[in-house]
mmCIF file of C-alpha atoms and ligand atoms in Angstrom:
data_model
loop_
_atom_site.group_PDB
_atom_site.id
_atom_site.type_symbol
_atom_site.label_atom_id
_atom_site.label_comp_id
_atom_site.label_asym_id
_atom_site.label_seq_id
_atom_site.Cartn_x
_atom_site.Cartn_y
_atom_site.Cartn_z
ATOM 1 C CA UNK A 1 -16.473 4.828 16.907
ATOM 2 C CA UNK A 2 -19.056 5.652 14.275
ATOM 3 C CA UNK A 3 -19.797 3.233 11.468
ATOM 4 C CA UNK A 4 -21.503 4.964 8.595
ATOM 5 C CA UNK A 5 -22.598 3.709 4.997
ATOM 6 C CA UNK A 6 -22.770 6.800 3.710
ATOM 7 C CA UNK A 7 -20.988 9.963 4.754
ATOM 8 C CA UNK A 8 -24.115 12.274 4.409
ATOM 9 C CA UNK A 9 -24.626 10.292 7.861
ATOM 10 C CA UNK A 10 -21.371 12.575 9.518
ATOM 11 C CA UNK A 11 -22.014 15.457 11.464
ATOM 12 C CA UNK A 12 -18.969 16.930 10.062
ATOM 13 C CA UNK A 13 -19.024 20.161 12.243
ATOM 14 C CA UNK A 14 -18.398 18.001 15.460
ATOM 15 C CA UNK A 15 -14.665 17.347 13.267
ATOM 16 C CA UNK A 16 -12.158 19.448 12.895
ATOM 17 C CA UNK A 17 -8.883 18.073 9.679
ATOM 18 C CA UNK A 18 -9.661 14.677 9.503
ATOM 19 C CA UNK A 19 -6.944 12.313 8.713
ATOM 20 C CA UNK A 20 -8.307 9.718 5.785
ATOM 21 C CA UNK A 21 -6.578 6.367 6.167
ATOM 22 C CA UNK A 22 -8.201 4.265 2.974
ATOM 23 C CA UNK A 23 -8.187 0.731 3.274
ATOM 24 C CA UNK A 24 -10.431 -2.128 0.996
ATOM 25 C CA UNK A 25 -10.978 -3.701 4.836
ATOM 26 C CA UNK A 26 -9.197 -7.608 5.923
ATOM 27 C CA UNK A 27 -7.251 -4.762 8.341
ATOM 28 C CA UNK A 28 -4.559 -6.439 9.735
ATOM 29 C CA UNK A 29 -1.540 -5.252 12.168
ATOM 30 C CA UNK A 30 -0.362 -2.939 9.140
ATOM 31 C CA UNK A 31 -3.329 -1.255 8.651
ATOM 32 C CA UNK A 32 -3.623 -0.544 13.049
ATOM 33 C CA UNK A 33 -0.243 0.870 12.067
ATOM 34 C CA UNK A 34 -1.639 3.468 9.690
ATOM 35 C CA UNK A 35 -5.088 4.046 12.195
ATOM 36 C CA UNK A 36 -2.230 4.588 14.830
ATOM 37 C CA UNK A 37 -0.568 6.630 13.218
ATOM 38 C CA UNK A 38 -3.147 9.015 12.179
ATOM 39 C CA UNK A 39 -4.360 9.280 15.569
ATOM 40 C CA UNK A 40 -1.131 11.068 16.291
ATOM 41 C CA UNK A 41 -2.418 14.320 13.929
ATOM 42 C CA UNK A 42 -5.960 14.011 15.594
ATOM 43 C CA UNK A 43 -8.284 12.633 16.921
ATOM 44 C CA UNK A 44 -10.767 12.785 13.749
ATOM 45 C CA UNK A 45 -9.492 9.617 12.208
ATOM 46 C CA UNK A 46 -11.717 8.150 9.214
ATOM 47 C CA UNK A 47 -10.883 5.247 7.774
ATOM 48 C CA UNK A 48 -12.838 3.761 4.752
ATOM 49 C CA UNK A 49 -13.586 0.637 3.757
ATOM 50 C CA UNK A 50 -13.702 -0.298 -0.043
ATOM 51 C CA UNK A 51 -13.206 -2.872 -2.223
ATOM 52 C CA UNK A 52 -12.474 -1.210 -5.544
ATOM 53 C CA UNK A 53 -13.591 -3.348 -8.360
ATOM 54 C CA UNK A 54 -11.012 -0.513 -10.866
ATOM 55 C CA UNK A 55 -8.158 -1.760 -9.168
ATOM 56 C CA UNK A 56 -8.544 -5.724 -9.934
ATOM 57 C CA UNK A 57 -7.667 -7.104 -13.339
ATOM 58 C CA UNK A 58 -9.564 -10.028 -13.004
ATOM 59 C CA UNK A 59 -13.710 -10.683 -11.435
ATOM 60 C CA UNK A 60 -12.503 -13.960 -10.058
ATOM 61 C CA UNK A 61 -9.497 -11.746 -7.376
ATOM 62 C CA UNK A 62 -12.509 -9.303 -6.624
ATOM 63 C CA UNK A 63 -14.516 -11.870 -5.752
ATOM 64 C CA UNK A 64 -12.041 -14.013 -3.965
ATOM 65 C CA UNK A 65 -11.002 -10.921 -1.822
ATOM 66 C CA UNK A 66 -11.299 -11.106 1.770
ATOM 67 C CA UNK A 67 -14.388 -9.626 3.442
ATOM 68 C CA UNK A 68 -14.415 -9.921 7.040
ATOM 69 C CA UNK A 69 -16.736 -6.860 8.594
ATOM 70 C CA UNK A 70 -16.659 -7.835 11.983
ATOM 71 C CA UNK A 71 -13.179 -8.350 12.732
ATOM 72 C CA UNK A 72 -12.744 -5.590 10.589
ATOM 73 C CA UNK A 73 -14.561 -3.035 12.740
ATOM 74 C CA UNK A 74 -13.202 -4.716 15.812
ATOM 75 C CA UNK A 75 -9.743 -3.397 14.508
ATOM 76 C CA UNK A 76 -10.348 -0.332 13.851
ATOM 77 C CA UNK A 77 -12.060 1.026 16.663
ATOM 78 C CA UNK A 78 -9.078 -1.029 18.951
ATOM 79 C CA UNK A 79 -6.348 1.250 17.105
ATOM 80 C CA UNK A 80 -8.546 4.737 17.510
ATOM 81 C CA UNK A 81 -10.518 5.115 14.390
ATOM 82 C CA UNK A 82 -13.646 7.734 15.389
ATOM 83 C CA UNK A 83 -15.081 6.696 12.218
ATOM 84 C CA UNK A 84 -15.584 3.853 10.009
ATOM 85 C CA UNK A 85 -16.912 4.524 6.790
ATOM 86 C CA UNK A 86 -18.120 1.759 4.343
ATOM 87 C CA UNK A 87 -19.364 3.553 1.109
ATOM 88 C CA UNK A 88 -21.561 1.823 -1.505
ATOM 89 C CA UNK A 89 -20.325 1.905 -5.221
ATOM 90 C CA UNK A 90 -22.764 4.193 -5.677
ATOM 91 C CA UNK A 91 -21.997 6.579 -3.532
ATOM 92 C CA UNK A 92 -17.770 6.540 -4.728
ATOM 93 C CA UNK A 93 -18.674 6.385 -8.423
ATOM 94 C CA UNK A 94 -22.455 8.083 -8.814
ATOM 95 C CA UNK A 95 -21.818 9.301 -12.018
ATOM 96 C CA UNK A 96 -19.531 7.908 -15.491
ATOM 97 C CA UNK A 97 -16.485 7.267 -13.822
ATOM 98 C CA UNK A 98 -13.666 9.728 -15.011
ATOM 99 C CA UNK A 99 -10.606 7.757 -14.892
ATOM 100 C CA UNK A 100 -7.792 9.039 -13.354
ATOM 101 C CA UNK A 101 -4.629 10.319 -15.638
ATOM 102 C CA UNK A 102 -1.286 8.263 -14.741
ATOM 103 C CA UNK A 103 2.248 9.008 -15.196
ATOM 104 C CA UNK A 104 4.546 6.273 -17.292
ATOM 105 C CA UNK A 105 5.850 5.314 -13.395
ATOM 106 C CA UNK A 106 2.431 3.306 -13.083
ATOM 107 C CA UNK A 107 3.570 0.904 -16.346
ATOM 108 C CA UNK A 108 6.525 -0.011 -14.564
ATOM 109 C CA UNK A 109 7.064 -2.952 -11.809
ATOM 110 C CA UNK A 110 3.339 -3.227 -9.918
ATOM 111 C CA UNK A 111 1.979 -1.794 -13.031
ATOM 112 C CA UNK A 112 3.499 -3.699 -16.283
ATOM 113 C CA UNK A 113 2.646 -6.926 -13.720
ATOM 114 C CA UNK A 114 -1.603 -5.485 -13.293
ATOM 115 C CA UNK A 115 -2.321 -3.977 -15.723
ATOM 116 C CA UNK A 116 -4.868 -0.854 -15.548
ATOM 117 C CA UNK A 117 -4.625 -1.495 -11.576
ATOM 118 C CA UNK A 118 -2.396 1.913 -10.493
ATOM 119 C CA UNK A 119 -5.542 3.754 -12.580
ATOM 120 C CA UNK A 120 -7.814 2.081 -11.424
ATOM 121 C CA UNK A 121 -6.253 2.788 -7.552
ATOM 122 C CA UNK A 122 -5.591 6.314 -8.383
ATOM 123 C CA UNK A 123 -9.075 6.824 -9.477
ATOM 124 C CA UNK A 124 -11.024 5.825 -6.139
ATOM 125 C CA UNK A 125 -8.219 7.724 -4.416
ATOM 126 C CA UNK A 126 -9.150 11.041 -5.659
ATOM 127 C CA UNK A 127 -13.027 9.992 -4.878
ATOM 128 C CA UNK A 128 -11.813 8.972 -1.593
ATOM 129 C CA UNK A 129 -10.411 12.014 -1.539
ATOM 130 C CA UNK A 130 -13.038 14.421 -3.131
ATOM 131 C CA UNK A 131 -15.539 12.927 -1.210
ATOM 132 C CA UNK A 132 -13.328 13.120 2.791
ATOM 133 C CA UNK A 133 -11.961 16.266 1.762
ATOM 134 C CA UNK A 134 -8.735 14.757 4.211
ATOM 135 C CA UNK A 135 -6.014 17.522 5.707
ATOM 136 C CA UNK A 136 -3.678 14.086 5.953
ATOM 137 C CA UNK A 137 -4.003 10.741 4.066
ATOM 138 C CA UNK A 138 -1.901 7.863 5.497
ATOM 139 C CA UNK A 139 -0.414 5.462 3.326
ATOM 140 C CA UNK A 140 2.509 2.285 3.883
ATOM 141 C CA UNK A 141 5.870 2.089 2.509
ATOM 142 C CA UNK A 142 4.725 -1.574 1.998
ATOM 143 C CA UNK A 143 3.397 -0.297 -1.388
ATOM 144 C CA UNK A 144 5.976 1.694 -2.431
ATOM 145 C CA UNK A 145 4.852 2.217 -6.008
ATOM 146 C CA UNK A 146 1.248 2.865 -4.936
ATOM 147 C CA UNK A 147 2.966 5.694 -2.168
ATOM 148 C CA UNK A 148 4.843 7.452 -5.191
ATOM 149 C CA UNK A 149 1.511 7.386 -7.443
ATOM 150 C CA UNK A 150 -0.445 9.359 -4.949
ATOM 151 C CA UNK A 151 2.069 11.450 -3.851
ATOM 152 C CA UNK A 152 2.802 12.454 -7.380
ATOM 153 C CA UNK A 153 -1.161 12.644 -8.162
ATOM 154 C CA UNK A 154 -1.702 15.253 -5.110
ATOM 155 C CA UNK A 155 1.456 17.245 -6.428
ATOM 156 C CA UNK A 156 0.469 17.557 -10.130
ATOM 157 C CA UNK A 157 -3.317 18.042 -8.943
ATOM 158 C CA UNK A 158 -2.306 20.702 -6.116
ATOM 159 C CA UNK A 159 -4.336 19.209 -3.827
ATOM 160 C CA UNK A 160 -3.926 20.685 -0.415
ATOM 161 C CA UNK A 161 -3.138 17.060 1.700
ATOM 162 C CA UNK A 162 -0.511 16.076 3.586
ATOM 163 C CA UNK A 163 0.264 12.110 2.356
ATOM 164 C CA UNK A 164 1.672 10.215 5.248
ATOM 165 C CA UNK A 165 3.916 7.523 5.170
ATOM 166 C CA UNK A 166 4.292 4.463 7.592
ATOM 167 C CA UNK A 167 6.837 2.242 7.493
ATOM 168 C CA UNK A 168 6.587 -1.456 6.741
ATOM 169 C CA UNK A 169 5.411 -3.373 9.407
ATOM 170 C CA UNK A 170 7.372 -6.428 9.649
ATOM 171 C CA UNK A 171 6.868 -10.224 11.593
ATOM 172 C CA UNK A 172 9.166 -10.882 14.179
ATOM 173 C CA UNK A 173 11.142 -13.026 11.681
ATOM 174 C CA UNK A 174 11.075 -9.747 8.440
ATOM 175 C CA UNK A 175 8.613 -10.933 6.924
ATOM 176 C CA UNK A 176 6.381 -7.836 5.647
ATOM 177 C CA UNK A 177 2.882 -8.428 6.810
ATOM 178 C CA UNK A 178 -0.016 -8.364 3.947
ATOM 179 C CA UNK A 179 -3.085 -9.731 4.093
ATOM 180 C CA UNK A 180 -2.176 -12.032 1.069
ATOM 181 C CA UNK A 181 0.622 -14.172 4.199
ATOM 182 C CA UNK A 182 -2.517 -15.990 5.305
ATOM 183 C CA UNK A 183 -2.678 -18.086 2.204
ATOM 184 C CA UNK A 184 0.656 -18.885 2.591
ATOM 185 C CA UNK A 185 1.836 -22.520 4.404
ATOM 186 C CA UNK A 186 4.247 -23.095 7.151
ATOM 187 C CA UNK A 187 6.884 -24.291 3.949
ATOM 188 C CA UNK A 188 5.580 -21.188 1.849
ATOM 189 C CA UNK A 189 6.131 -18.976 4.351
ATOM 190 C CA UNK A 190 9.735 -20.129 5.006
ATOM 191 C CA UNK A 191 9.938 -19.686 1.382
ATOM 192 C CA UNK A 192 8.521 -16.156 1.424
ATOM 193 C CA UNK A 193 11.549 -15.078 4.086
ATOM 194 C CA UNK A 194 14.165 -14.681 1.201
ATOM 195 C CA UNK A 195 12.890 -11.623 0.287
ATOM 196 C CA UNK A 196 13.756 -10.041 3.586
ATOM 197 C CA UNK A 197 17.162 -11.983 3.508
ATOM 198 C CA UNK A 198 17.097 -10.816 0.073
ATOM 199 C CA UNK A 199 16.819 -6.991 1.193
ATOM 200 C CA UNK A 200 18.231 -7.134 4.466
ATOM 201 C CA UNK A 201 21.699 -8.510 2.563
ATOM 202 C CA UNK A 202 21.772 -5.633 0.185
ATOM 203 C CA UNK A 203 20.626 -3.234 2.429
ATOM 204 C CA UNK A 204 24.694 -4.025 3.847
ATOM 205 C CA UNK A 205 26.483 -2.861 0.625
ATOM 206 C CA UNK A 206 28.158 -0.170 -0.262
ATOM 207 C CA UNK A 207 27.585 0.151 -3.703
ATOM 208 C CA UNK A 208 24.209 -0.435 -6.575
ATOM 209 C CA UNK A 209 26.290 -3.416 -8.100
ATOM 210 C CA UNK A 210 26.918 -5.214 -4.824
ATOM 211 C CA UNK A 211 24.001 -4.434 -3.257
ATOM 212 C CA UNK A 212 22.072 -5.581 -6.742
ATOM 213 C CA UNK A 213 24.433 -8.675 -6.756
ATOM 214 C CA UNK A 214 23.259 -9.435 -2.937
ATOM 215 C CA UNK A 215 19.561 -9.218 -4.688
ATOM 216 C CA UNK A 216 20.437 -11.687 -7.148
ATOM 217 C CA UNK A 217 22.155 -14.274 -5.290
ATOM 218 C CA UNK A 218 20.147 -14.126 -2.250
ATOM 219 C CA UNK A 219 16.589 -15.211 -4.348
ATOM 220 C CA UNK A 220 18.714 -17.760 -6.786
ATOM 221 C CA UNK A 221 19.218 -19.704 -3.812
ATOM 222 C CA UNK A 222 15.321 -20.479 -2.649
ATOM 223 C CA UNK A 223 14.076 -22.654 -6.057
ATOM 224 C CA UNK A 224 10.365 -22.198 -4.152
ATOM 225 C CA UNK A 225 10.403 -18.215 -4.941
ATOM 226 C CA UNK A 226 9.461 -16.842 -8.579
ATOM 227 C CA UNK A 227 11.500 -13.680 -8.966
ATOM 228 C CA UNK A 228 9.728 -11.212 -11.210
ATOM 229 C CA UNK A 229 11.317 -7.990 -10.410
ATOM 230 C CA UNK A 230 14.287 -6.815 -7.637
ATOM 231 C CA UNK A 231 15.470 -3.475 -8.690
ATOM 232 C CA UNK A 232 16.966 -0.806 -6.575
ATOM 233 C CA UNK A 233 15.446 2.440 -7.794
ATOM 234 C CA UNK A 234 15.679 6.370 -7.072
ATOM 235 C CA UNK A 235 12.828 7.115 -4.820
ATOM 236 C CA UNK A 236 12.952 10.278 -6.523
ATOM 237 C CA UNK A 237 11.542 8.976 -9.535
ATOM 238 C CA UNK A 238 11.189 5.640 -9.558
ATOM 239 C CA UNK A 239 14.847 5.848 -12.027
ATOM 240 C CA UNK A 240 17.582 2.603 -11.641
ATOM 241 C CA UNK A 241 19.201 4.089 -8.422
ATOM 242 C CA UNK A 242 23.282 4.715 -9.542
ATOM 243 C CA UNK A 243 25.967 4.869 -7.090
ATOM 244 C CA UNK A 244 25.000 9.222 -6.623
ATOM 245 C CA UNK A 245 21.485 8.479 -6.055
ATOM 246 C CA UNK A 246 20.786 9.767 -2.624
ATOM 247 C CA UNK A 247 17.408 7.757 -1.736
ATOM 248 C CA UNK A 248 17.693 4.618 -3.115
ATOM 249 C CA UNK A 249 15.482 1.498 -2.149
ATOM 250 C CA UNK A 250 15.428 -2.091 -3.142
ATOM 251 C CA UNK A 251 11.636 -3.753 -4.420
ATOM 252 C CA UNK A 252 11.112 -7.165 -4.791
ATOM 253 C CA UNK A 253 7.801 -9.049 -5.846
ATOM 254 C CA UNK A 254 7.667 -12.180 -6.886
ATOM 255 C CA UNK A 255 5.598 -15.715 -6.273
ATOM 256 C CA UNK A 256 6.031 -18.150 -3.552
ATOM 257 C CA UNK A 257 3.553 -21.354 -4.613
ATOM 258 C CA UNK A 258 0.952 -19.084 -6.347
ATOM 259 C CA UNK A 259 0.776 -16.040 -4.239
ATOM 260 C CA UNK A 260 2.087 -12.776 -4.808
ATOM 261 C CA UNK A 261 4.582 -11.230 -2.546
ATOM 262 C CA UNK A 262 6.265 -7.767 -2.663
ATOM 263 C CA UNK A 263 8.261 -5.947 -0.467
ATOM 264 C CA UNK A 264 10.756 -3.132 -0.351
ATOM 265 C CA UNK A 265 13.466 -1.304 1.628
ATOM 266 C CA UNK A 266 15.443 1.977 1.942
ATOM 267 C CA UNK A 267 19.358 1.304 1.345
ATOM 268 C CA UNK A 268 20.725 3.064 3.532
ATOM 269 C CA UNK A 269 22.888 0.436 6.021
ATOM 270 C CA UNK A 270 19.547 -0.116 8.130
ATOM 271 C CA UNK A 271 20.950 -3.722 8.516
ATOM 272 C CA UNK A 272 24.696 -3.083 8.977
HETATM 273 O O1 LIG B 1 -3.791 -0.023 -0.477
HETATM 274 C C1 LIG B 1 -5.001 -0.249 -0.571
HETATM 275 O O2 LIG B 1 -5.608 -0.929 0.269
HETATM 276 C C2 LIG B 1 -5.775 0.312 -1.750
HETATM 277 O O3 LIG B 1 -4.998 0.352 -2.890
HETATM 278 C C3 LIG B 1 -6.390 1.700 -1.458
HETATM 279 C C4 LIG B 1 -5.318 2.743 -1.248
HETATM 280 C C5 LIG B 1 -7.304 1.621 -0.251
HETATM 281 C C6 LIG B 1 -7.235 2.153 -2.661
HETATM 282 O O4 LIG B 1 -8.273 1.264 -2.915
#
């Protein structure tokens, strides 16, 4: 694997389509997920490394983010990465930085709770992608609303890349691995596993109003969990999924002792 700072540094006619899989680094099984999975398009895989500073609401969460290089490049070559690139600001955001134009789906959920931080994403996206020039992008389902965004961005831009979706990866127990489960306790993490009961429970209905009653009554009964949202929306367009809706998916976020959790899943009987 190559590690370069800067991708003037990439003899790009040794590549053929590389397959971009953007990360801000603390890579975890998740992200070997997404490396793995964009091995099986080719073998150019390039995933970045960047902590956007757009994309936090607050100084004190950039600065408290987790930065762990080694490990980090450890993980990436392990799942097949050919290249690790680690940009400076400088070389993402050179000039003024044009922000990039969102849709009224990024005020909703993830976006009425940080505020400014789907632009802010969207934004080093497109640099991420202007600057790769990526025939595939991968992306988890873990961040549903973040998966929509850019799918929706490369549509309305016509940008010619293939977005890739992973599925969540998932603990032995459900819970949805994130690099945010390491703050959690033992007794936190018991907490956390309500949302999966949470999901996994409506994921068994038949119709929205059970399956949104399952929602309810699943959280209500772990006092340690701070609902703020669980919705079950059209993945269409992000719409309150109806009975006719034909891709519906539950999200939940929420707090379990000062952390923020979310989490999401098709409803479509997985569980059943
Ligand atoms: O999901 C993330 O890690 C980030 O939002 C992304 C896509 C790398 C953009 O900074």
């Amino acid at each position: 694997m190559q590690v370069v700072d800067n991708l003037s540094a990439l003899d790009r006619a040794k590549f053929g389509p590389i397959a971009l899989v953007p990360t801000m680094g603390a890579l975890h099984e998740g992200h070997a997920r997404l490396i793995r999975q964009a091995r099986t398009l080719t073998d150019a895989v390039l995933v970045s490394i960047f902590i956007n500073p757009l994309q936090f609401e607050n100084p004190s969460d950039l600065e408290k983010y987790p930065r762990t290089p080694e490990a980090d490049s450890e993980k990436a070559e392990q799942a097949g990465a050919e290249v690790l690139w680690r940009p400076r600001y400088e070389e993402v955001y050179p000039r003024t930085i044009a922000l990039q134009e969102v849709g009224a789906v990024a005020s909703l959920y993830e976006g009425a709770a940080r505020k400014g931080h789907f632009q802010g994403m969207l934004t080093v996206v497109k640099r991420l992608f202007d600057l790769v020039d990526p025939k595939w992008a991968i992306f988890g389902e873990k961040d549903f609303q973040q998966l929509f965004l850019v799918r929706r961005m490369v549509q309305d831009l016509e940008l010619d890349i293939e977005i890739v979706a992973v599925p969540t990866v998932r603990e032995s127990d459900g819970l949805a691995i994130s690099s945010r489960n390491i703050r959690l306790s033992p007794n936190d993490r018991q907490v956390a596993l309500v949302i999966w009961r949470a999901l996994a429970n409506a994921s068994r209905m038949e119709s929205i109003e059970s399956m949104q009653n399952a929602l309810d009554a699943t959280l209500a009964r772990e006092s340690g969990f701070k609902r703020d949202y669980a919705v079950i929306i059209d993945e269409e367009d992000f719409s309150l999924a109806t009975d006719d809706t034909k891709a519906k998916r539950a999200l939940i976020a929420g707090w379990v002792n000062g952390v923020r959790l979310i989490d999401n899943m098709p409803m479509i009987g997985l569980a059943r």
